Amino acid sequence: AKFVAPKVLLSVFAVGVLALIVLVGVLAPAKSKQEIVARHTVKKLIQQSETATSRGKFDESLLLLTKASQLVPEMWTPFFRMAVVYELKKNIQEANKNYQKVLAVYPDHINTLLNLGDNLKSLGKFQEAEVYLKRGIRGTPVDTKGLNILAQVYAMQNRLEEARVMFQEAVKINPNYTIGRLNLVITLLSMGRKQEAADQMAELVKSKPTNPKILQQMDKLRYEFKRLQ
């Protein structure tokens, strides 16, 4: 076989890469002018919908987002925004329909998976919620939100040990995650593990939370600890 000097080999490789780039360039469909205009219009409609939402004009926002979704149906963003607006309107069923439309286009969209799982949890559909939450957590294993919601799904089914593990993992990732630690204290108390609950309560106090709802729950827990003494 003929020996090919390294420089020559590199040149041959470079030519091959260039040929591939050209080939890909030829094969990749260029966006038409009409599509570019449509996407630009969608962007403007989404911006207008955000303004409407911030002013509490949810129906106006939904109309704008519906127009956007019709212009470029393969874009997931309008559907995600619609889901969020429906949540603000307390219409979880419609929110979930739009989250499903997002996943039809973008199956691994993490926020959609977690939000949908959280909504299904609220509807008592725990098995479905678990499926979506686990998919979301796989995509972002260090995200405390998904772990906290999945732990709640377990706790609501009285699967307390599985819930404890999830809450524990969440506060391990973020020691200042006050909601996760609060839920861990409650779970440990429910399991009868009073000393561990007290230790976690002490850590919670050290973090100096300011959220009024968390402070209110902490007061209730202090009363519970006294009652159990």
Coordinates of C-alpha atoms in Angstrom, one line a residue:
A1 CA 0.0 0.0 0.0
K2 CA 1.2 3.4 -0.8
F3 CA 2.4 5.4 2.2
V4 CA 0.6 8.7 2.6
A5 CA 2.4 11.5 4.5
P6 CA 0.6 12.9 7.5
K7 CA 0.1 16.3 5.9
V8 CA -1.3 14.8 2.8
L9 CA -3.6 12.6 4.9
L10 CA -4.8 15.6 6.8
S11 CA -5.5 17.4 3.5
V12 CA -7.5 14.4 2.2
F13 CA -9.5 14.4 5.4
A14 CA -10.1 18.1 5.2
V15 CA -11.4 17.8 1.7
G16 CA -13.7 15.0 2.8
V17 CA -15.1 17.2 5.6
L18 CA -15.6 20.1 3.3
A19 CA -17.4 17.9 0.9
L20 CA -19.7 16.7 3.7
I21 CA -20.3 20.2 4.8
V22 CA -21.3 21.2 1.3
L23 CA -23.5 18.1 1.0
V24 CA -25.2 18.9 4.3
G25 CA -25.7 22.4 3.2
V26 CA -27.3 21.3 0.0
L27 CA -29.5 18.8 1.7
A28 CA -30.6 21.0 4.6
P29 CA -33.9 22.8 3.6
A30 CA -33.5 26.6 3.7
K31 CA -36.2 28.5 5.5
S32 CA -38.5 30.3 3.1
K33 CA -39.1 34.0 3.4
Q34 CA -42.7 33.2 4.4
E35 CA -41.5 31.0 7.3
I36 CA -39.0 33.6 8.5
V37 CA -41.8 36.3 8.5
A38 CA -44.1 33.9 10.3
R39 CA -41.6 33.1 13.0
H40 CA -40.9 36.8 13.5
T41 CA -44.7 37.4 13.9
V42 CA -44.9 34.6 16.4
K43 CA -42.1 36.2 18.5
K44 CA -44.0 39.5 18.5
L45 CA -47.3 37.8 19.4
I46 CA -45.6 36.0 22.3
Q47 CA -44.2 39.3 23.6
Q48 CA -47.6 40.9 23.4
S49 CA -49.2 38.0 25.2
E50 CA -46.6 38.4 28.0
T51 CA -47.6 42.0 28.4
A52 CA -51.3 41.0 28.5
T53 CA -50.6 38.3 31.1
S54 CA -48.6 40.7 33.3
R55 CA -51.7 43.0 33.3
G56 CA -54.0 40.1 34.2
K57 CA -55.6 40.1 30.8
F58 CA -55.5 36.3 30.5
D59 CA -58.1 35.8 27.7
E60 CA -56.4 38.4 25.5
S61 CA -53.1 36.6 26.1
L62 CA -54.6 33.3 25.1
L63 CA -56.0 34.8 21.9
L64 CA -52.6 36.1 20.9
L65 CA -50.9 32.8 21.7
T66 CA -53.5 30.8 19.7
K67 CA -52.7 33.0 16.7
A68 CA -49.0 32.3 17.3
S69 CA -49.6 28.5 17.5
Q70 CA -51.6 28.5 14.2
L71 CA -48.9 30.5 12.3
V72 CA -46.1 28.0 13.1
P73 CA -47.7 24.8 14.6
E74 CA -44.3 23.1 15.0
M75 CA -43.1 25.7 17.5
W76 CA -43.6 24.5 21.1
T77 CA -43.3 27.9 22.8
P78 CA -46.8 29.2 22.2
F79 CA -48.3 26.0 23.7
F80 CA -46.1 26.2 26.8
R81 CA -47.1 29.8 27.3
M82 CA -50.8 28.9 26.9
A83 CA -50.4 26.2 29.5
V84 CA -48.9 28.6 32.0
V85 CA -51.8 31.1 31.4
Y86 CA -54.4 28.4 31.8
E87 CA -52.7 27.6 35.2
L88 CA -53.1 31.2 36.2
K89 CA -56.8 30.9 35.3
K90 CA -56.9 27.8 37.5
N91 CA -57.9 25.7 34.5
I92 CA -55.6 22.7 35.0
Q93 CA -57.2 20.5 32.4
E94 CA -56.6 23.0 29.6
A95 CA -53.1 23.6 30.9
N96 CA -52.3 19.9 30.7
K97 CA -53.7 19.7 27.1
N98 CA -51.2 22.3 26.1
Y99 CA -48.4 20.7 27.9
Q100 CA -49.1 17.6 26.0
K101 CA -48.9 19.6 22.7
V102 CA -45.5 20.8 23.8
L103 CA -44.3 17.2 24.4
A104 CA -45.6 16.2 21.0
V105 CA -43.1 18.6 19.5
Y106 CA -40.4 18.6 22.2
P107 CA -40.7 15.3 24.2
D108 CA -37.8 16.1 26.6
H109 CA -38.8 19.6 27.6
I110 CA -38.0 19.5 31.3
N111 CA -40.2 22.3 32.6
T112 CA -43.2 20.8 30.7
L113 CA -42.6 17.3 32.2
L114 CA -42.3 18.7 35.7
N115 CA -45.2 21.1 35.5
L116 CA -47.4 18.4 33.9
G117 CA -46.4 16.0 36.6
D118 CA -47.2 18.5 39.3
N119 CA -50.6 19.2 37.8
L120 CA -51.4 15.5 37.6
K121 CA -50.4 15.1 41.3
S122 CA -52.9 17.9 42.1
L123 CA -55.6 15.9 40.2
G124 CA -54.8 12.8 42.2
K125 CA -53.4 11.0 39.1
F126 CA -50.3 9.7 40.9
Q127 CA -49.2 7.0 38.6
E128 CA -49.3 9.3 35.6
A129 CA -47.6 12.1 37.6
E130 CA -44.8 9.7 38.6
V131 CA -44.1 8.8 34.9
Y132 CA -43.7 12.4 33.8
L133 CA -41.8 13.5 36.9
K134 CA -39.2 10.7 36.5
R135 CA -38.7 11.7 32.9
G136 CA -38.1 15.3 33.9
I137 CA -35.7 14.3 36.7
R138 CA -33.7 12.2 34.3
G139 CA -33.1 15.3 32.2
T140 CA -32.0 17.4 35.2
P141 CA -31.0 15.1 38.1
V142 CA -29.8 18.0 40.3
D143 CA -33.0 20.0 40.1
T144 CA -34.6 20.1 43.5
K145 CA -38.1 21.0 42.1
G146 CA -38.7 17.7 40.4
L147 CA -37.4 15.7 43.4
N148 CA -39.7 17.6 45.8
I149 CA -42.8 17.1 43.6
L150 CA -42.0 13.4 43.2
A151 CA -41.5 13.0 46.9
Q152 CA -44.9 14.6 47.5
V153 CA -46.5 12.1 45.0
Y154 CA -45.0 9.3 47.1
A155 CA -46.1 10.9 50.4
M156 CA -49.6 11.3 49.2
Q157 CA -49.8 7.6 48.5
N158 CA -48.3 6.9 52.0
R159 CA -45.1 5.7 50.4
L160 CA -43.2 7.5 53.2
E161 CA -39.8 5.9 52.9
E162 CA -39.6 6.7 49.1
A163 CA -40.7 10.2 49.9
R164 CA -38.1 10.6 52.6
V165 CA -35.3 9.5 50.2
M166 CA -36.4 12.1 47.6
F167 CA -36.7 14.9 50.1
Q168 CA -33.3 13.9 51.6
E169 CA -31.7 14.0 48.1
A170 CA -33.2 17.4 47.4
V171 CA -31.7 19.0 50.6
K172 CA -28.4 17.2 49.9
I173 CA -28.2 18.9 46.6
N174 CA -29.2 22.3 48.0
P175 CA -28.9 22.5 51.8
N176 CA -30.8 25.9 51.7
Y177 CA -33.8 24.4 50.0
T178 CA -36.3 25.3 52.7
I179 CA -39.4 23.8 51.2
G180 CA -37.7 20.4 50.7
R181 CA -36.3 20.4 54.3
L182 CA -39.7 21.4 55.7
N183 CA -41.3 18.5 53.8
L184 CA -38.6 16.2 55.1
V185 CA -39.3 17.2 58.7
I186 CA -43.0 16.5 58.2
T187 CA -42.3 13.2 56.6
L188 CA -39.9 12.1 59.3
L189 CA -42.5 13.0 62.0
S190 CA -45.2 11.0 60.1
M191 CA -42.8 8.0 60.2
G192 CA -42.3 8.4 63.9
R193 CA -38.6 9.3 63.5
K194 CA -38.8 12.2 66.0
Q195 CA -35.1 12.7 66.6
E196 CA -34.2 12.8 62.9
A197 CA -37.1 15.2 62.4
A198 CA -35.8 17.4 65.3
D199 CA -32.3 17.5 63.7
Q200 CA -33.7 18.5 60.4
M201 CA -35.9 21.1 62.1
A202 CA -32.8 22.6 63.7
E203 CA -31.2 22.8 60.2
L204 CA -34.3 24.5 58.9
V205 CA -34.2 27.1 61.7
K206 CA -30.5 27.8 60.8
S207 CA -31.4 28.6 57.2
K208 CA -33.5 31.6 58.5
P209 CA -36.4 31.2 56.0
T210 CA -38.5 34.4 55.3
N211 CA -41.4 32.9 53.3
P212 CA -44.5 33.5 55.4
K213 CA -46.1 30.1 54.5
I214 CA -42.9 28.3 55.6
L215 CA -42.8 30.3 58.9
Q216 CA -46.4 29.4 59.5
Q217 CA -45.7 25.7 59.0
M218 CA -42.7 25.9 61.2
D219 CA -44.9 27.3 64.1
K220 CA -47.2 24.3 63.6
L221 CA -44.3 21.9 63.7
R222 CA -42.9 23.5 67.0
Y223 CA -46.3 22.9 68.5
E224 CA -46.2 19.3 67.3
F225 CA -42.8 18.7 68.7
K226 CA -44.0 20.0 72.1
R227 CA -47.0 17.8 72.0
L228 CA -44.9 14.7 71.3
Q229 CA -42.5 15.3 74.2

